[in-house]
GROMACS .gro file of N, CA and C in nm:
model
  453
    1UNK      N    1   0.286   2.530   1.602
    1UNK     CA    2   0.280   2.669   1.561
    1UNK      C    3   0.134   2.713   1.560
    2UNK      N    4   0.116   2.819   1.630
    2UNK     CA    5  -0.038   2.852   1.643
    2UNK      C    6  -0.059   2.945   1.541
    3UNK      N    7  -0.157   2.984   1.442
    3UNK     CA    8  -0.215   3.040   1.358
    3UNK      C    9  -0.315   3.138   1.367
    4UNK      N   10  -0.319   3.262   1.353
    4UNK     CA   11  -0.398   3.400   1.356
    4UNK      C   12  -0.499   3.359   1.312
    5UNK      N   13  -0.565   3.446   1.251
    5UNK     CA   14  -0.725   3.436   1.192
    5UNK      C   15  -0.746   3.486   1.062
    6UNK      N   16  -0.605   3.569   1.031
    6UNK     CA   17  -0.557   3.630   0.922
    6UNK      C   18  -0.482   3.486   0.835
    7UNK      N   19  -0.397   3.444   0.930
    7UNK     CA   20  -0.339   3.328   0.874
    7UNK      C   21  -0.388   3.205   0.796
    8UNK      N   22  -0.473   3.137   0.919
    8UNK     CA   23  -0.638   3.103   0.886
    8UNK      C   24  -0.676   3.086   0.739
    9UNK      N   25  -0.711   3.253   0.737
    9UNK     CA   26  -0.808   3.291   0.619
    9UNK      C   27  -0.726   3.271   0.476
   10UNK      N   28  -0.585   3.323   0.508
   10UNK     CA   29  -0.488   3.277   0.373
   10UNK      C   30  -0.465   3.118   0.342
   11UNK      N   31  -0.464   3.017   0.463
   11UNK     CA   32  -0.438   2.878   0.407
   11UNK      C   33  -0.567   2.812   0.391
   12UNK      N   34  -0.676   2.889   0.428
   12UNK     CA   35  -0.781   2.822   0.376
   12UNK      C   36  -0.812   2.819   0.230
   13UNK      N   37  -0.755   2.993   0.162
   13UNK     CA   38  -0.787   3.023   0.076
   13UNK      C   39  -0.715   2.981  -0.059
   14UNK      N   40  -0.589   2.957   0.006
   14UNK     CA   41  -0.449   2.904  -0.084
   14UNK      C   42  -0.536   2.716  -0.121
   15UNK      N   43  -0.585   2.661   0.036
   15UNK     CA   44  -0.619   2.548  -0.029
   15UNK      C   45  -0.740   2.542  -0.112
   16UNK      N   46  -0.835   2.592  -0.085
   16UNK     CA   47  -0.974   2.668  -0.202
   16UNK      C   48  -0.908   2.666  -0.338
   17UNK      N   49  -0.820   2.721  -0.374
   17UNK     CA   50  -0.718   2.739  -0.468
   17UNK      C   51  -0.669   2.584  -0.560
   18UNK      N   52  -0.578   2.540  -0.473
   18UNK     CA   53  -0.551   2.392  -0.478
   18UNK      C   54  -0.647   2.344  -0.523
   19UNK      N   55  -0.758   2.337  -0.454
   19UNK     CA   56  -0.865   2.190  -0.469
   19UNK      C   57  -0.914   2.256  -0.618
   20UNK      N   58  -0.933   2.410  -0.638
   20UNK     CA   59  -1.021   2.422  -0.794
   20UNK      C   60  -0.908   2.416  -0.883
   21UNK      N   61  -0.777   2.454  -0.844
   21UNK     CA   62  -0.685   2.366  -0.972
   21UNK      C   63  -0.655   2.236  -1.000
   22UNK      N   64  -0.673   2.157  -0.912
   22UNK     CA   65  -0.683   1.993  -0.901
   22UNK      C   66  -0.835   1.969  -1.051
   23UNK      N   67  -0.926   2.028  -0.975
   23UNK     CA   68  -1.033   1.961  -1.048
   23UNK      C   69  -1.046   2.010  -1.183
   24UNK      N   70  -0.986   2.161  -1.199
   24UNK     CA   71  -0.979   2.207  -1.337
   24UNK      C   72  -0.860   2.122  -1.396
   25UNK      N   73  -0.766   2.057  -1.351
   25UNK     CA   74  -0.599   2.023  -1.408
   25UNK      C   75  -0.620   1.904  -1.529
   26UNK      N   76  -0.602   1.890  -1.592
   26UNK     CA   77  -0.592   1.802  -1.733
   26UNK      C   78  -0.489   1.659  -1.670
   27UNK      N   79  -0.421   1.724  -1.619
   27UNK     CA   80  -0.281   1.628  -1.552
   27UNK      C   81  -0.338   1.496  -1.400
   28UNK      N   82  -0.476   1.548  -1.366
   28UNK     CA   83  -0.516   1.441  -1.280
   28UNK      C   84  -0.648   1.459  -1.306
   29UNK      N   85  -0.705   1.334  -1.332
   29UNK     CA   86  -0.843   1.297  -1.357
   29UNK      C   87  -0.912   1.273  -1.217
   30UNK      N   88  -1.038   1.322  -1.229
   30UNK     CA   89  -1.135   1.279  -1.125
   30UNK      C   90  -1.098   1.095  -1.095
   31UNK      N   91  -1.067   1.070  -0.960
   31UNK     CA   92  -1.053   0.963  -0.914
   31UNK      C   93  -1.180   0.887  -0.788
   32UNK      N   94  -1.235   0.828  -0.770
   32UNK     CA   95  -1.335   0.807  -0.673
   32UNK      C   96  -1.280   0.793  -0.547
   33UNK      N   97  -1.209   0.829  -0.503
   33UNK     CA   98  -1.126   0.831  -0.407
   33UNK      C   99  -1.002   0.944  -0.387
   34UNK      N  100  -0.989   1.013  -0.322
   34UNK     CA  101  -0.948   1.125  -0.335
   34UNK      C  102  -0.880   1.186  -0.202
   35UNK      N  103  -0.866   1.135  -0.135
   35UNK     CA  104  -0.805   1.184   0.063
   35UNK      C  105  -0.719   1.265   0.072
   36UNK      N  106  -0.729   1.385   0.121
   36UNK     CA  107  -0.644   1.520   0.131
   36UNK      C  108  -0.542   1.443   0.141
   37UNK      N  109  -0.439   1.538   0.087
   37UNK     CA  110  -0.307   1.531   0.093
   37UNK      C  111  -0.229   1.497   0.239
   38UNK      N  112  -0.135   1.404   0.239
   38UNK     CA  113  -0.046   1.364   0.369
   38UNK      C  114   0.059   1.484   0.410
   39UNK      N  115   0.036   1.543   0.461
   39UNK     CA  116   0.164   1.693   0.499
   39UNK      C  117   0.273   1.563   0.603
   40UNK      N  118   0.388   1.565   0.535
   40UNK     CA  119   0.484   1.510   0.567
   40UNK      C  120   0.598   1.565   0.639
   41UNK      N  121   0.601   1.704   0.642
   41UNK     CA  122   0.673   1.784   0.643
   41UNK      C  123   0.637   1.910   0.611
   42UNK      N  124   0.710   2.015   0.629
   42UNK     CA  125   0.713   2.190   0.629
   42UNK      C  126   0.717   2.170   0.451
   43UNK      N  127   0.626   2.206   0.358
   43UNK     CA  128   0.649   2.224   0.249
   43UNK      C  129   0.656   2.083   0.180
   44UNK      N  130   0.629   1.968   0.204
   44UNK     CA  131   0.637   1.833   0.197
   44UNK      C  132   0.495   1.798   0.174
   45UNK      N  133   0.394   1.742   0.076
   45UNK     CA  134   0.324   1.623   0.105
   45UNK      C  135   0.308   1.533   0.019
   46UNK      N  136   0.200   1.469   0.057
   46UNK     CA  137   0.192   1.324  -0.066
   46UNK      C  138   0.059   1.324  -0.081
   47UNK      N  139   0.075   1.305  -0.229
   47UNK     CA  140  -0.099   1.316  -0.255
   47UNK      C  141  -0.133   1.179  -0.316
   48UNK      N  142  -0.241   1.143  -0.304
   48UNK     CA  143  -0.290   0.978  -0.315
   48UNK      C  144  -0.423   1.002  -0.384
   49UNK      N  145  -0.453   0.966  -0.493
   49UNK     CA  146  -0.603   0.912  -0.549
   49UNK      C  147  -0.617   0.770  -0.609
   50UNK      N  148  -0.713   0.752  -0.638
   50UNK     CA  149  -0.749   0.598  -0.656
   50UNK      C  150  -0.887   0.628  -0.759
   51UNK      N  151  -0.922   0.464  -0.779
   51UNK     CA  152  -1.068   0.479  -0.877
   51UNK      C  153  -1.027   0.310  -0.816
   52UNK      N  154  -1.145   0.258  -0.761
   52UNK     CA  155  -1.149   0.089  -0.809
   52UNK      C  156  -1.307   0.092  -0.879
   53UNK      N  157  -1.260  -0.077  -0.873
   53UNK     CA  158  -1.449  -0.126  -0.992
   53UNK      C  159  -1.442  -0.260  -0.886
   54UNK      N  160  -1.553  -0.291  -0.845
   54UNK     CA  161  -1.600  -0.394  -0.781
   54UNK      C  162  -1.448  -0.462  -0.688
   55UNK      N  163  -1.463  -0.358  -0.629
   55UNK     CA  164  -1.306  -0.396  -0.513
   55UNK      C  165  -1.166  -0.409  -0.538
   56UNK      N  166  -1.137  -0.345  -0.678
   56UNK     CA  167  -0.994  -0.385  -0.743
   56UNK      C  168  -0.981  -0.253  -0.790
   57UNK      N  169  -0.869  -0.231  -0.750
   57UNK     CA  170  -0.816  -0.094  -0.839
   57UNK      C  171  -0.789  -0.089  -0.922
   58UNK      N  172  -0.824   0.009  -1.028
   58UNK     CA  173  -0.834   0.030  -1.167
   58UNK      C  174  -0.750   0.134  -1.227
   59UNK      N  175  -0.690   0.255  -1.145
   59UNK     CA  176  -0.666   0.332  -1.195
   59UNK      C  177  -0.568   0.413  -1.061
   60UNK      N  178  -0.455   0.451  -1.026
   60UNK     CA  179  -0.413   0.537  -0.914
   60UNK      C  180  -0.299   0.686  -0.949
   61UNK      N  181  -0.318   0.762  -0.884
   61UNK     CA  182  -0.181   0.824  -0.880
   61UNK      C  183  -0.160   0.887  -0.729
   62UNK      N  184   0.001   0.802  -0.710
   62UNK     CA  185   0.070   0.882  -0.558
   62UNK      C  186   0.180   0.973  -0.641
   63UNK      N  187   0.208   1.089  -0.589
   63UNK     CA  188   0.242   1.199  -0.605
   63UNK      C  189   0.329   1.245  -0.490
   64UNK      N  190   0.454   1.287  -0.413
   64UNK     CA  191   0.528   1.375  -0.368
   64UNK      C  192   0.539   1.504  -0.405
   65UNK      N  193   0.516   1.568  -0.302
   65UNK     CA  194   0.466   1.736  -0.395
   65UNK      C  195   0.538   1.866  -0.278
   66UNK      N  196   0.629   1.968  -0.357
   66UNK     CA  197   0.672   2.049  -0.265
   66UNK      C  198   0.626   2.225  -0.303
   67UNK      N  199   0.593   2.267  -0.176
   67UNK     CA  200   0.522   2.376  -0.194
   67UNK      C  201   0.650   2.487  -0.276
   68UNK      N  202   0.643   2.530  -0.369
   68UNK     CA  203   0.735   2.617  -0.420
   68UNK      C  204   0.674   2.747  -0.524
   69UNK      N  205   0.748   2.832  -0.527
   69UNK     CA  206   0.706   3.014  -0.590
   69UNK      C  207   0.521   2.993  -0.538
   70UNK      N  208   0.473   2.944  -0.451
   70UNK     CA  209   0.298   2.981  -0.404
   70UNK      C  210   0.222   2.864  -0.511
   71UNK      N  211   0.313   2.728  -0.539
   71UNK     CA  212   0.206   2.613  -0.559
   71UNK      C  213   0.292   2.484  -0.531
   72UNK      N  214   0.189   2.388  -0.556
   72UNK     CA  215   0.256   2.249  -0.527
   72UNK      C  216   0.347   2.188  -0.664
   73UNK      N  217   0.416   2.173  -0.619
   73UNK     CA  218   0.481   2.129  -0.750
   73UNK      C  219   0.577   1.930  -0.794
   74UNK      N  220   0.498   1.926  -0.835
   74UNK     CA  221   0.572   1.751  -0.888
   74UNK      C  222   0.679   1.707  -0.818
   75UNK      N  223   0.727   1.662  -0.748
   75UNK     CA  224   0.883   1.600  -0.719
   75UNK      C  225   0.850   1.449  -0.813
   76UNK      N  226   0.799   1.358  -0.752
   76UNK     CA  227   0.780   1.215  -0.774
   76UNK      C  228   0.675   1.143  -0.854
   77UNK      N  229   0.646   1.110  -0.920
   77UNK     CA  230   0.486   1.014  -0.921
   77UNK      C  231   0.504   0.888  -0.998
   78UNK      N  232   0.386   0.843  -0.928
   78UNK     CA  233   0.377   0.720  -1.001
   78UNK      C  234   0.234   0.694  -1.029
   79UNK      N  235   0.205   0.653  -1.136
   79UNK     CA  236   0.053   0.638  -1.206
   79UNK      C  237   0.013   0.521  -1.252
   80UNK      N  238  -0.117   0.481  -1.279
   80UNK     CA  239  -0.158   0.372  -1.344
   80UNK      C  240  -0.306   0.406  -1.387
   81UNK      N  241  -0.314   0.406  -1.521
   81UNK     CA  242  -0.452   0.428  -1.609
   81UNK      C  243  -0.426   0.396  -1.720
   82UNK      N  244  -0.460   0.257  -1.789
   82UNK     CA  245  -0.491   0.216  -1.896
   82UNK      C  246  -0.597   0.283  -1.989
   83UNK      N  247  -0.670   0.358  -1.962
   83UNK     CA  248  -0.756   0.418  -2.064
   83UNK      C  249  -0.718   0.553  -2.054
   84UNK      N  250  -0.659   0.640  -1.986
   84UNK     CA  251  -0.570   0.751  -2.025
   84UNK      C  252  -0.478   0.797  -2.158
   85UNK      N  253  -0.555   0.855  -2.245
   85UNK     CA  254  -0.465   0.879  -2.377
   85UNK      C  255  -0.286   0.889  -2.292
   86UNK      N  256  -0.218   0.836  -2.363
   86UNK     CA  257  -0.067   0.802  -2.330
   86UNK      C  258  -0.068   0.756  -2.174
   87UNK      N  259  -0.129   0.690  -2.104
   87UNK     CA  260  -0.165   0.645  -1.958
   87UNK      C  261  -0.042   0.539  -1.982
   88UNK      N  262  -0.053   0.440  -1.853
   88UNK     CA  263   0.028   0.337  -1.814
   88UNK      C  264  -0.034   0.204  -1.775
   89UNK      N  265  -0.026   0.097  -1.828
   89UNK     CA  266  -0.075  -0.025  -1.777
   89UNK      C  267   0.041  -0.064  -1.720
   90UNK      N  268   0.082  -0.060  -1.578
   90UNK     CA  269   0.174  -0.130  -1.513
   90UNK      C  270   0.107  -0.333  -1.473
   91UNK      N  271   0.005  -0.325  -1.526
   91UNK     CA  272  -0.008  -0.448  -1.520
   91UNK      C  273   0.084  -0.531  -1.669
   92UNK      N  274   0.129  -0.477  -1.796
   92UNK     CA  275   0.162  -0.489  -1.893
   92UNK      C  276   0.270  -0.458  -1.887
   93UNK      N  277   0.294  -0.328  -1.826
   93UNK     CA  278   0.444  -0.231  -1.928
   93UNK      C  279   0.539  -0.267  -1.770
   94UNK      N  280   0.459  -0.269  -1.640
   94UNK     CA  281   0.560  -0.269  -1.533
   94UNK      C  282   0.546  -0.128  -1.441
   95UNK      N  283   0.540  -0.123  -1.354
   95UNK     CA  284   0.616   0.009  -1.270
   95UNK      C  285   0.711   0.098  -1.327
   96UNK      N  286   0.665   0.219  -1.302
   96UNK     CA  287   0.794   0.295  -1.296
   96UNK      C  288   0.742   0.427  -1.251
   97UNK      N  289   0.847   0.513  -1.210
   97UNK     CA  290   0.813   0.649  -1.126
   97UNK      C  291   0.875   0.740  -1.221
   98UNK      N  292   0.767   0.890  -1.224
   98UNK     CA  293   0.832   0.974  -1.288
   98UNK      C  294   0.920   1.068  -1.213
   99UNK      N  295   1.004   1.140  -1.257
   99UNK     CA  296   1.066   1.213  -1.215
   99UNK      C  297   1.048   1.405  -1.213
  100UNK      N  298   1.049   1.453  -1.152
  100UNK     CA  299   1.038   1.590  -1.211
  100UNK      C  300   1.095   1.686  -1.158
  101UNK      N  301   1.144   1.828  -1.255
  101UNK     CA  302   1.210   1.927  -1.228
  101UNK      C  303   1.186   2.069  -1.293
  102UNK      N  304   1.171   2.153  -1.233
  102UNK     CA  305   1.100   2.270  -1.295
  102UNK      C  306   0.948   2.238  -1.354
  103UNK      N  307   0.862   2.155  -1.263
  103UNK     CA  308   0.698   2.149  -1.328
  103UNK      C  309   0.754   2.027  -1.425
  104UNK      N  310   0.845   1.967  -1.472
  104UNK     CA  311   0.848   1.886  -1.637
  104UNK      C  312   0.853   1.779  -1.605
  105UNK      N  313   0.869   1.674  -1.693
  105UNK     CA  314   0.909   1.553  -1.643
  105UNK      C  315   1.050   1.571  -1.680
  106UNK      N  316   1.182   1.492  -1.620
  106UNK     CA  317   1.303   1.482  -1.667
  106UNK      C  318   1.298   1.318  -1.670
  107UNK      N  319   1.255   1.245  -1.623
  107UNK     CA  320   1.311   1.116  -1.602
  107UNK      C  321   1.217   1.034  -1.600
  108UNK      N  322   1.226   0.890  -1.634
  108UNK     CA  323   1.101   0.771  -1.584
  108UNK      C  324   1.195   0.672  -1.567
  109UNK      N  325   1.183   0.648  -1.467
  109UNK     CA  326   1.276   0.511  -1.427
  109UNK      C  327   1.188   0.398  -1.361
  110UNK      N  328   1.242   0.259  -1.430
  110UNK     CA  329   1.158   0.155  -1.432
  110UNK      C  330   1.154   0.081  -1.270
  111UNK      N  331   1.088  -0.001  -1.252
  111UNK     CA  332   1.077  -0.005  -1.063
  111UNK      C  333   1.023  -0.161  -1.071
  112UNK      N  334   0.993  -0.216  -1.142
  112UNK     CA  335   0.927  -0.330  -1.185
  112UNK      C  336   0.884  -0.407  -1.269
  113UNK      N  337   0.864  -0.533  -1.305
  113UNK     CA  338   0.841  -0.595  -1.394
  113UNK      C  339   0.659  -0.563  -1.328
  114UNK      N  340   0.559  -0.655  -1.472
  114UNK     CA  341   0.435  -0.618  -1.465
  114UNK      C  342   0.389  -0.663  -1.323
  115UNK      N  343   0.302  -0.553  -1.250
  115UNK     CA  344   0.224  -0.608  -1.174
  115UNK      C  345   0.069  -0.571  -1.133
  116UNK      N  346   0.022  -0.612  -1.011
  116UNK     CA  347  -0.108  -0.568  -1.004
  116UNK      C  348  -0.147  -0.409  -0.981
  117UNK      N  349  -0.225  -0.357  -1.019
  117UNK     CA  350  -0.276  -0.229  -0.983
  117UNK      C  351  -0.262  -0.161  -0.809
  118UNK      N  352  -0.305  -0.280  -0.732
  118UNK     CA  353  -0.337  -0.284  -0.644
  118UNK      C  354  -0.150  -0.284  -0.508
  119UNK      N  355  -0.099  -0.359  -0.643
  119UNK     CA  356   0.045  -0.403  -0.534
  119UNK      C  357   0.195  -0.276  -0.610
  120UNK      N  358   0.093  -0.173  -0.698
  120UNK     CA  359   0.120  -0.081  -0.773
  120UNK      C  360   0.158   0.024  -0.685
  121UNK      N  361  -0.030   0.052  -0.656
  121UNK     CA  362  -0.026   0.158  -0.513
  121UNK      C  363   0.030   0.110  -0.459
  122UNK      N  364   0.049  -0.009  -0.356
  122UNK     CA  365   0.082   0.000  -0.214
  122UNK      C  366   0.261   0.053  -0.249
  123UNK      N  367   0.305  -0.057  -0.325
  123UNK     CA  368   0.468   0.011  -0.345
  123UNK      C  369   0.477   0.123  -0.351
  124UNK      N  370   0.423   0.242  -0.431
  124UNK     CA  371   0.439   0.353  -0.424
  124UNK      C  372   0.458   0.470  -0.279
  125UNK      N  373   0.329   0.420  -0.271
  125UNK     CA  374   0.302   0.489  -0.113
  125UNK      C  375   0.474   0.455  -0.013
  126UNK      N  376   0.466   0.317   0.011
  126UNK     CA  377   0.599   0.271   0.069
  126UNK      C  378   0.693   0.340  -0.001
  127UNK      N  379   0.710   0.356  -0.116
  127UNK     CA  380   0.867   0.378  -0.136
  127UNK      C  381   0.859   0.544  -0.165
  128UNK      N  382   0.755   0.613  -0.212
  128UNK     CA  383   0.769   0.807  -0.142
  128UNK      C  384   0.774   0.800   0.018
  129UNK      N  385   0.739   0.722   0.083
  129UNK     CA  386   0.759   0.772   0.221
  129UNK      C  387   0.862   0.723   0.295
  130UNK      N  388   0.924   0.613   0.249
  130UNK     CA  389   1.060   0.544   0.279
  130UNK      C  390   1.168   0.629   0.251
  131UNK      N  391   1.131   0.742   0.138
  131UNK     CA  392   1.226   0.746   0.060
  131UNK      C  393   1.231   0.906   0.008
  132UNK      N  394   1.091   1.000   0.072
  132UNK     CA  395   1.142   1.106   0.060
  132UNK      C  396   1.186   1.198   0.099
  133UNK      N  397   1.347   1.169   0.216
  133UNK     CA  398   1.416   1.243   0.264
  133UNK      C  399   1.535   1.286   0.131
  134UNK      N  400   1.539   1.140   0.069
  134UNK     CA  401   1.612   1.164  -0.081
  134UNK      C  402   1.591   1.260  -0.190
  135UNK      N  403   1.446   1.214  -0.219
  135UNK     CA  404   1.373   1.265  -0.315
  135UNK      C  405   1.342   1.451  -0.319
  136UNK      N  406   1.301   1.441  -0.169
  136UNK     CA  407   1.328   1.579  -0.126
  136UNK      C  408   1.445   1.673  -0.149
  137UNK      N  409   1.571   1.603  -0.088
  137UNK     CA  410   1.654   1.666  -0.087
  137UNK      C  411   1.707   1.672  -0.235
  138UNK      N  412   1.689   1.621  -0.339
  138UNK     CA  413   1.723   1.618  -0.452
  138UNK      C  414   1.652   1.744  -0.529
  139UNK      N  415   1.560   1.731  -0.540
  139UNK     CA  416   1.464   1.813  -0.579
  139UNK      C  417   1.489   1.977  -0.525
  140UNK      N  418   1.546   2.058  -0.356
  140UNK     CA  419   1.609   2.130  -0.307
  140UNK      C  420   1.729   2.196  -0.362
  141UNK      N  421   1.804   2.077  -0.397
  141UNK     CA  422   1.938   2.094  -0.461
  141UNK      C  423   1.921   2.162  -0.567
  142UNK      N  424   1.819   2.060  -0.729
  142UNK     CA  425   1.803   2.103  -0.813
  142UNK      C  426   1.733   2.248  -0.799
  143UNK      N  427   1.707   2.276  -0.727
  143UNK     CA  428   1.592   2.469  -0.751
  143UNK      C  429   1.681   2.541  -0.646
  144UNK      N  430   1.809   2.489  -0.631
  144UNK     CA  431   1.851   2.561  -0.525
  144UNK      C  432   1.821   2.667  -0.411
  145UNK      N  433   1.763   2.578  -0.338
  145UNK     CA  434   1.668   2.539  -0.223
  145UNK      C  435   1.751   2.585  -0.074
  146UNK      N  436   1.733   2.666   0.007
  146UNK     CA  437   1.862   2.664   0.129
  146UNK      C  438   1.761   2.649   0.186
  147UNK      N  439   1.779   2.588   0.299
  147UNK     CA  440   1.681   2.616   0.431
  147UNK      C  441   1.506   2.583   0.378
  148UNK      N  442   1.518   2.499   0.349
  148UNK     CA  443   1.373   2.430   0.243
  148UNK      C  444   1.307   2.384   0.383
  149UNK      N  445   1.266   2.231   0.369
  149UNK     CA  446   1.159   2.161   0.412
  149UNK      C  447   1.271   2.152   0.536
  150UNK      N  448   1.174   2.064   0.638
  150UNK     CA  449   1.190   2.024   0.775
  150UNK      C  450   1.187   1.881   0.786
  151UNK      N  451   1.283   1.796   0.683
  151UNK     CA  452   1.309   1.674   0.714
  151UNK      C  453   1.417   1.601   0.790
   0.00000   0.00000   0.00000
């Protein structure tokens, strides 16, 4: 799909937008690692940050995110930050992914016994992208969604 100059100027500006609500947001901390978002799809992406300390990851969140009413909004995540007031040590407590609906959380469902930070992310990443033709379509249903994403 080719794009005007008008067009352009609106998704540049929508993402301008994005990136200063990211860094203003309470809900994701500055991560040292940070790689634009994966567009997976029409209204689909996955967002990935990280923090390591001397080659080990310390801290992550992958995210599934669908563009809805003019922002990105939660489908999936999964996190790990031990020094985060109410954070997650999945090295301790285990895996698990949140769930979400209308911006909230509805759900946390467990995904693992304790493991590494590192084998934290990689599962994550694998299982939103394995897995969000589901997740998607769930999320559609719930906001009653017709003619949504392009999966």
């Amino acid at each position: 799909m080719k794009m005007g100059t008008t067009e352009l100027q609106t998704e540049a500006a929508r993402i301008s937008r994005a990136i200063s609500m990211l860094k203003n947001s309470k809900t994701m901390p500055d991560y040292n690692v940070t790689p634009p978002p994966d567009r997976l799809a029409d209204r689909v992406q996955l967002r990935t940050a990280f923090t390591t300390e001397k080659g080990e990851v310390v801290r992550f969140l992958v995210q599934l995110e669908y563009w809805l009413d003019g922002d990105w909004q939660p489908v999936v995540r999964y996190d790990h930050d031990r020094e985060a007031p109410g954070g997650h040590d999945i090295a301790e407590e285990g895996l698990h992914m949140d769930v979400y609906r209308n911006g909230e959380k509805v759900d946390a469902k467990d995904v693992s016994g304790p493991i590494s930070p590192a084998e934290g992310l990689n599962h994550a990443e694998d299982d939103l992208r394995e897995n969000v033709e589901r997740y998607i379509k769930r999320f559609e249903r719930w906001h009653d969604i017709r003619n949504g994403s392009d999966l």
